[in-house]
Amino acid sequence: MLFFIACVGLLILGYFTYGVFVERVFGPDPDRKTPCWTREDGCDYINMPTWKVFFIQLLDIAGLGPIFGPILGALYGPQALLWVVLGSIFAGGVHDYFSGMLSVRKGGESIPEVVGDFMGSTARQVLRVFSVILLLLVGVVFILGPAKLLSNMTGLNVQLLVFFIFCYYFVATILPIDKIIGGLYPIFGALLLFMTFGVLGGLIFNGYELLPNLDFTANVHPNDLPIWPLLFITLSCGAISGFHSTQSPLMARCMRNERNGRFVFYGSMIAEGVIALIWVTAGVSFYESSDAMQAVIAAGSPSAVVNEICNTLLGTFGGFLAILGVVILPITSGDTAFRSTRLILAESFKVDQAKIGKRLLIAIPLFVLAFFVSRADFAIIWRYFGWSNQMLSMMVLWSAAIYLAQRGKLHWIATVPAVFMTAVDAAFILQAQIGFGLDATLSNIASVVIAGGALVAFLRYVHPVSPIGGKGTATGTL
């Protein structure tokens, strides 16, 4: 119990200490007009209250990731808790803050355009393709996941539920952001809070010992899967997730003032970290062993774990509301995943989105493609999502490091996590069956060499750039 409280306390402390430090390094300008003032279009660029922007950002990023990821991470043991705390404060919070604030400085542009400005036109083109594929996978994962949960709750056919969720996503993708997303998300936020703290309260009041195993030296995964690099790929949302960088520009278009950036972007990452802590704790505390939890996952999916925990701890009605909250989480990320995809494609092909006809021109073929992707096996989709997700987080962190280095600022706050994630991604793809399938020891050594090479190249070739007018930045616009 005390260790869990300490973890939550560290996350909160991180927001008020390291989050403030990151903010000062970036240097927000409260007198500078944000995109919702300069590019208001009644659809995607809309001025919204800060509390609402925060809730939308939190629900955008808190899909199935901070629930399914922590459940799967809990199979390794309490090490998952350490990754959530350290990852959220020093990696995820930095990643989310810079992906949001750099988008603000670039007029609300999507992440491929932001990355392209700092890593070149080739990176821009790669990220355009990469982001669309990632968001498509996210959208599909966040259709299948909630559909299965709803099917367990209602007995309705999964494919019928997939159809209804598809319909909702389509409407939410093309309508102005304040109509559905801005209107429903405060209600969904209340469900999120009930679900999260309901599970925690259920563990306490039902007499479960919180975190009975605090042996950080033992890997208790029932399949003997290695912590490095798999834990850092599996448990992404709740620590650091590239998907978040595709969502931050949505709120960069609606945020009223740059001084709100820490609360909206860094703060929502910390809040997601708390959600992840609760679900890691639930997984470790509810089941007697990792083998017992693995048996439930193998019989269904992580959604079966959610179903069992919620109904056992909160009873039939409470369990229904809690699971409904878990259903809402992925849906509130799936709708914005498709919305982000529409905007990335629109920016890539220079298609104005103020008129609904232009939005339909992109949305209709996008959803047709998503339907065919949804026919693939869920486990395969999730596996590819994990790696591509962390590849994107790595590139965003390197972009933030380049941005800071070019301006003579303390780039290490982004460089260190960028190097770490480079090693994680390299190790995974070198040894994973979806990659090169190399020996673990060889791939781990190679990953360190690759990450070290990236750092050397960065330090050698990225230098401060003389300002070209305007507030002493390298471009005069950032």
PDB file of C-alpha atoms in Angstrom, residues 253-419:
ATOM      1  CA  ARG A 253      -5.515  23.828 -32.239  1.00  0.00           C
ATOM      2  CA  CYS A 254      -7.910  24.571 -29.364  1.00  0.00           C
ATOM      3  CA  MET A 255      -5.698  25.703 -26.461  1.00  0.00           C
ATOM      4  CA  ARG A 256      -6.106  29.386 -25.557  1.00  0.00           C
ATOM      5  CA  ASN A 257      -2.664  30.221 -24.182  1.00  0.00           C
ATOM      6  CA  GLU A 258       0.832  28.741 -24.277  1.00  0.00           C
ATOM      7  CA  ARG A 259       1.077  28.891 -20.474  1.00  0.00           C
ATOM      8  CA  ASN A 260      -1.601  26.163 -20.351  1.00  0.00           C
ATOM      9  CA  GLY A 261       0.678  23.687 -22.121  1.00  0.00           C
ATOM     10  CA  ARG A 262       2.116  22.052 -19.005  1.00  0.00           C
ATOM     11  CA  PHE A 263      -1.335  21.415 -17.561  1.00  0.00           C
ATOM     12  CA  VAL A 264      -2.830  20.159 -20.833  1.00  0.00           C
ATOM     13  CA  PHE A 265       0.031  18.060 -22.238  1.00  0.00           C
ATOM     14  CA  TYR A 266       2.430  17.156 -19.407  1.00  0.00           C
ATOM     15  CA  GLY A 267      -0.411  17.010 -16.890  1.00  0.00           C
ATOM     16  CA  SER A 268      -2.550  14.625 -18.922  1.00  0.00           C
ATOM     17  CA  MET A 269       0.446  12.279 -19.242  1.00  0.00           C
ATOM     18  CA  ILE A 270       0.855  12.272 -15.465  1.00  0.00           C
ATOM     19  CA  ALA A 271      -2.865  11.595 -15.045  1.00  0.00           C
ATOM     20  CA  GLU A 272      -2.602   8.683 -17.460  1.00  0.00           C
ATOM     21  CA  GLY A 273       0.340   7.427 -15.428  1.00  0.00           C
ATOM     22  CA  VAL A 274      -1.915   7.278 -12.356  1.00  0.00           C
ATOM     23  CA  ILE A 275      -4.443   5.230 -14.348  1.00  0.00           C
ATOM     24  CA  ALA A 276      -1.665   2.864 -15.418  1.00  0.00           C
ATOM     25  CA  LEU A 277      -0.415   2.515 -11.828  1.00  0.00           C
ATOM     26  CA  ILE A 278      -3.872   1.465 -10.670  1.00  0.00           C
ATOM     27  CA  TRP A 279      -4.180  -1.210 -13.359  1.00  0.00           C
ATOM     28  CA  VAL A 280      -0.675  -2.594 -12.766  1.00  0.00           C
ATOM     29  CA  THR A 281      -1.522  -2.721  -9.066  1.00  0.00           C
ATOM     30  CA  ALA A 282      -4.849  -4.406  -9.805  1.00  0.00           C
ATOM     31  CA  GLY A 283      -3.179  -7.065 -11.942  1.00  0.00           C
ATOM     32  CA  VAL A 284      -0.436  -7.787  -9.409  1.00  0.00           C
ATOM     33  CA  SER A 285      -2.760  -7.695  -6.381  1.00  0.00           C
ATOM     34  CA  PHE A 286      -5.957  -9.369  -7.634  1.00  0.00           C
ATOM     35  CA  TYR A 287      -4.364 -12.573  -8.889  1.00  0.00           C
ATOM     36  CA  GLU A 288      -2.318 -14.949  -6.778  1.00  0.00           C
ATOM     37  CA  SER A 289       0.320 -15.263  -9.485  1.00  0.00           C
ATOM     38  CA  SER A 290       1.231 -14.167 -12.995  1.00  0.00           C
ATOM     39  CA  ASP A 291       0.294 -17.662 -14.163  1.00  0.00           C
ATOM     40  CA  ALA A 292      -3.270 -17.179 -12.896  1.00  0.00           C
ATOM     41  CA  MET A 293      -3.629 -13.868 -14.729  1.00  0.00           C
ATOM     42  CA  GLN A 294      -2.030 -15.297 -17.869  1.00  0.00           C
ATOM     43  CA  ALA A 295      -4.606 -18.106 -17.867  1.00  0.00           C
ATOM     44  CA  VAL A 296      -7.436 -15.543 -17.946  1.00  0.00           C
ATOM     45  CA  ILE A 297      -5.719 -13.567 -20.722  1.00  0.00           C
ATOM     46  CA  ALA A 298      -5.101 -16.743 -22.729  1.00  0.00           C
ATOM     47  CA  ALA A 299      -8.749 -17.753 -22.400  1.00  0.00           C
ATOM     48  CA  GLY A 300      -9.911 -14.412 -23.787  1.00  0.00           C
ATOM     49  CA  SER A 301      -7.782 -11.283 -23.857  1.00  0.00           C
ATOM     50  CA  PRO A 302      -6.855  -8.511 -21.403  1.00  0.00           C
ATOM     51  CA  SER A 303     -10.534  -7.540 -21.656  1.00  0.00           C
ATOM     52  CA  ALA A 304     -11.368 -10.767 -19.797  1.00  0.00           C
ATOM     53  CA  VAL A 305      -9.134  -9.582 -16.940  1.00  0.00           C
ATOM     54  CA  VAL A 306     -10.932  -6.227 -16.891  1.00  0.00           C
ATOM     55  CA  ASN A 307     -14.291  -7.998 -16.834  1.00  0.00           C
ATOM     56  CA  GLU A 308     -13.325 -10.334 -13.996  1.00  0.00           C
ATOM     57  CA  ILE A 309     -11.693  -7.661 -11.814  1.00  0.00           C
ATOM     58  CA  CYS A 310     -14.529  -5.136 -12.185  1.00  0.00           C
ATOM     59  CA  ASN A 311     -17.360  -7.572 -11.533  1.00  0.00           C
ATOM     60  CA  THR A 312     -15.607  -9.191  -8.575  1.00  0.00           C
ATOM     61  CA  LEU A 313     -14.589  -5.959  -6.872  1.00  0.00           C
ATOM     62  CA  LEU A 314     -17.613  -3.782  -7.586  1.00  0.00           C
ATOM     63  CA  GLY A 315     -20.532  -6.164  -7.940  1.00  0.00           C
ATOM     64  CA  THR A 316     -22.861  -6.424 -10.919  1.00  0.00           C
ATOM     65  CA  PHE A 317     -23.951  -2.778 -11.174  1.00  0.00           C
ATOM     66  CA  GLY A 318     -20.635  -1.265 -10.169  1.00  0.00           C
ATOM     67  CA  GLY A 319     -18.856  -3.675 -12.464  1.00  0.00           C
ATOM     68  CA  PHE A 320     -21.168  -2.673 -15.311  1.00  0.00           C
ATOM     69  CA  LEU A 321     -20.362   1.014 -14.822  1.00  0.00           C
ATOM     70  CA  ALA A 322     -16.646   0.317 -14.453  1.00  0.00           C
ATOM     71  CA  ILE A 323     -16.496  -1.785 -17.597  1.00  0.00           C
ATOM     72  CA  LEU A 324     -18.542   0.863 -19.374  1.00  0.00           C
ATOM     73  CA  GLY A 325     -15.804   3.310 -18.402  1.00  0.00           C
ATOM     74  CA  VAL A 326     -13.219   0.952 -19.864  1.00  0.00           C
ATOM     75  CA  VAL A 327     -15.268   0.795 -23.047  1.00  0.00           C
ATOM     76  CA  ILE A 328     -15.450   4.577 -23.207  1.00  0.00           C
ATOM     77  CA  LEU A 329     -11.672   4.993 -22.909  1.00  0.00           C
ATOM     78  CA  PRO A 330     -10.731   3.310 -26.182  1.00  0.00           C
ATOM     79  CA  ILE A 331     -13.675   4.827 -28.020  1.00  0.00           C
ATOM     80  CA  THR A 332     -12.542   8.310 -27.007  1.00  0.00           C
ATOM     81  CA  SER A 333      -9.126   7.543 -28.493  1.00  0.00           C
ATOM     82  CA  GLY A 334     -10.430   5.749 -31.560  1.00  0.00           C
ATOM     83  CA  ASP A 335     -12.572   8.658 -32.717  1.00  0.00           C
ATOM     84  CA  THR A 336      -9.698  11.134 -32.429  1.00  0.00           C
ATOM     85  CA  ALA A 337      -7.302   8.641 -34.057  1.00  0.00           C
ATOM     86  CA  PHE A 338      -9.418   8.742 -37.201  1.00  0.00           C
ATOM     87  CA  ARG A 339      -9.803  12.505 -36.895  1.00  0.00           C
ATOM     88  CA  SER A 340      -6.023  12.895 -36.683  1.00  0.00           C
ATOM     89  CA  THR A 341      -5.606  10.649 -39.724  1.00  0.00           C
ATOM     90  CA  ARG A 342      -8.005  12.830 -41.706  1.00  0.00           C
ATOM     91  CA  LEU A 343      -6.041  15.937 -40.795  1.00  0.00           C
ATOM     92  CA  ILE A 344      -2.653  14.386 -41.590  1.00  0.00           C
ATOM     93  CA  LEU A 345      -3.900  13.284 -45.000  1.00  0.00           C
ATOM     94  CA  ALA A 346      -5.449  16.702 -45.578  1.00  0.00           C
ATOM     95  CA  GLU A 347      -2.147  18.443 -44.796  1.00  0.00           C
ATOM     96  CA  SER A 348      -0.213  15.989 -46.953  1.00  0.00           C
ATOM     97  CA  PHE A 349      -2.443  16.510 -49.997  1.00  0.00           C
ATOM     98  CA  LYS A 350      -3.229  20.191 -49.285  1.00  0.00           C
ATOM     99  CA  VAL A 351      -6.982  19.635 -48.970  1.00  0.00           C
ATOM    100  CA  ASP A 352      -8.759  22.361 -46.992  1.00  0.00           C
ATOM    101  CA  GLN A 353     -11.057  20.913 -44.313  1.00  0.00           C
ATOM    102  CA  ALA A 354     -13.361  23.841 -43.587  1.00  0.00           C
ATOM    103  CA  LYS A 355     -16.121  22.402 -45.819  1.00  0.00           C
ATOM    104  CA  ILE A 356     -17.738  19.072 -45.012  1.00  0.00           C
ATOM    105  CA  GLY A 357     -17.492  17.865 -48.612  1.00  0.00           C
ATOM    106  CA  LYS A 358     -13.695  18.017 -48.454  1.00  0.00           C
ATOM    107  CA  ARG A 359     -13.751  16.133 -45.160  1.00  0.00           C
ATOM    108  CA  LEU A 360     -15.890  13.374 -46.672  1.00  0.00           C
ATOM    109  CA  LEU A 361     -13.483  13.143 -49.605  1.00  0.00           C
ATOM    110  CA  ILE A 362     -10.837  11.880 -47.193  1.00  0.00           C
ATOM    111  CA  ALA A 363     -12.984  10.196 -44.526  1.00  0.00           C
ATOM    112  CA  ILE A 364     -14.932   7.795 -46.765  1.00  0.00           C
ATOM    113  CA  PRO A 365     -11.948   5.948 -48.316  1.00  0.00           C
ATOM    114  CA  LEU A 366     -10.203   6.050 -44.934  1.00  0.00           C
ATOM    115  CA  PHE A 367     -13.024   4.149 -43.235  1.00  0.00           C
ATOM    116  CA  VAL A 368     -13.334   1.671 -46.096  1.00  0.00           C
ATOM    117  CA  LEU A 369      -9.648   0.822 -45.621  1.00  0.00           C
ATOM    118  CA  ALA A 370     -10.092   0.617 -41.837  1.00  0.00           C
ATOM    119  CA  PHE A 371     -12.917  -1.891 -42.286  1.00  0.00           C
ATOM    120  CA  PHE A 372     -10.679  -4.297 -44.206  1.00  0.00           C
ATOM    121  CA  VAL A 373      -7.854  -3.893 -41.677  1.00  0.00           C
ATOM    122  CA  SER A 374     -10.290  -4.730 -38.871  1.00  0.00           C
ATOM    123  CA  ARG A 375     -10.724  -8.200 -40.366  1.00  0.00           C
ATOM    124  CA  ALA A 376      -7.153  -9.106 -39.365  1.00  0.00           C
ATOM    125  CA  ASP A 377      -6.269 -10.956 -36.150  1.00  0.00           C
ATOM    126  CA  PHE A 378      -6.356  -8.667 -33.083  1.00  0.00           C
ATOM    127  CA  ALA A 379      -3.140 -10.096 -31.606  1.00  0.00           C
ATOM    128  CA  ILE A 380      -1.191  -9.405 -34.798  1.00  0.00           C
ATOM    129  CA  ILE A 381      -2.539  -5.845 -35.041  1.00  0.00           C
ATOM    130  CA  TRP A 382      -1.582  -5.151 -31.391  1.00  0.00           C
ATOM    131  CA  ARG A 383       1.936  -6.551 -31.897  1.00  0.00           C
ATOM    132  CA  TYR A 384       2.685  -4.265 -34.832  1.00  0.00           C
ATOM    133  CA  PHE A 385       1.024  -1.355 -33.055  1.00  0.00           C
ATOM    134  CA  GLY A 386       3.379  -1.692 -30.075  1.00  0.00           C
ATOM    135  CA  TRP A 387       6.587  -1.354 -32.066  1.00  0.00           C
ATOM    136  CA  SER A 388       5.377   1.297 -34.504  1.00  0.00           C
ATOM    137  CA  ASN A 389       3.996   3.259 -31.563  1.00  0.00           C
ATOM    138  CA  GLN A 390       7.364   3.421 -29.811  1.00  0.00           C
ATOM    139  CA  MET A 391       9.209   4.168 -33.053  1.00  0.00           C
ATOM    140  CA  LEU A 392       7.086   7.278 -33.373  1.00  0.00           C
ATOM    141  CA  SER A 393       7.795   8.312 -29.777  1.00  0.00           C
ATOM    142  CA  MET A 394      11.520   7.970 -30.468  1.00  0.00           C
ATOM    143  CA  MET A 395      11.358  10.230 -33.545  1.00  0.00           C
ATOM    144  CA  VAL A 396       9.337  12.865 -31.719  1.00  0.00           C
ATOM    145  CA  LEU A 397      11.861  12.921 -28.872  1.00  0.00           C
ATOM    146  CA  TRP A 398      14.746  13.322 -31.338  1.00  0.00           C
ATOM    147  CA  SER A 399      12.842  16.192 -32.975  1.00  0.00           C
ATOM    148  CA  ALA A 400      12.444  17.872 -29.585  1.00  0.00           C
ATOM    149  CA  ALA A 401      16.163  17.364 -28.908  1.00  0.00           C
ATOM    150  CA  ILE A 402      17.067  18.931 -32.268  1.00  0.00           C
ATOM    151  CA  TYR A 403      14.726  21.850 -31.604  1.00  0.00           C
ATOM    152  CA  LEU A 404      16.354  22.554 -28.241  1.00  0.00           C
ATOM    153  CA  ALA A 405      19.924  22.047 -29.451  1.00  0.00           C
ATOM    154  CA  GLN A 406      19.420  24.410 -32.372  1.00  0.00           C
ATOM    155  CA  ARG A 407      18.334  27.070 -29.923  1.00  0.00           C
ATOM    156  CA  GLY A 408      21.181  26.486 -27.493  1.00  0.00           C
ATOM    157  CA  LYS A 409      18.830  25.132 -24.826  1.00  0.00           C
ATOM    158  CA  LEU A 410      19.216  22.130 -22.534  1.00  0.00           C
ATOM    159  CA  HIS A 411      18.505  19.408 -25.099  1.00  0.00           C
ATOM    160  CA  TRP A 412      19.364  16.552 -22.695  1.00  0.00           C
ATOM    161  CA  ILE A 413      15.822  16.517 -21.288  1.00  0.00           C
ATOM    162  CA  ALA A 414      14.747  15.106 -24.683  1.00  0.00           C
ATOM    163  CA  THR A 415      18.036  13.529 -25.806  1.00  0.00           C
ATOM    164  CA  VAL A 416      18.354  11.062 -22.919  1.00  0.00           C
ATOM    165  CA  PRO A 417      14.870   9.514 -23.358  1.00  0.00           C
ATOM    166  CA  ALA A 418      15.375   9.604 -27.151  1.00  0.00           C
ATOM    167  CA  VAL A 419      18.553   7.513 -26.818  1.00  0.00           C
TER     168      VAL A 419
END
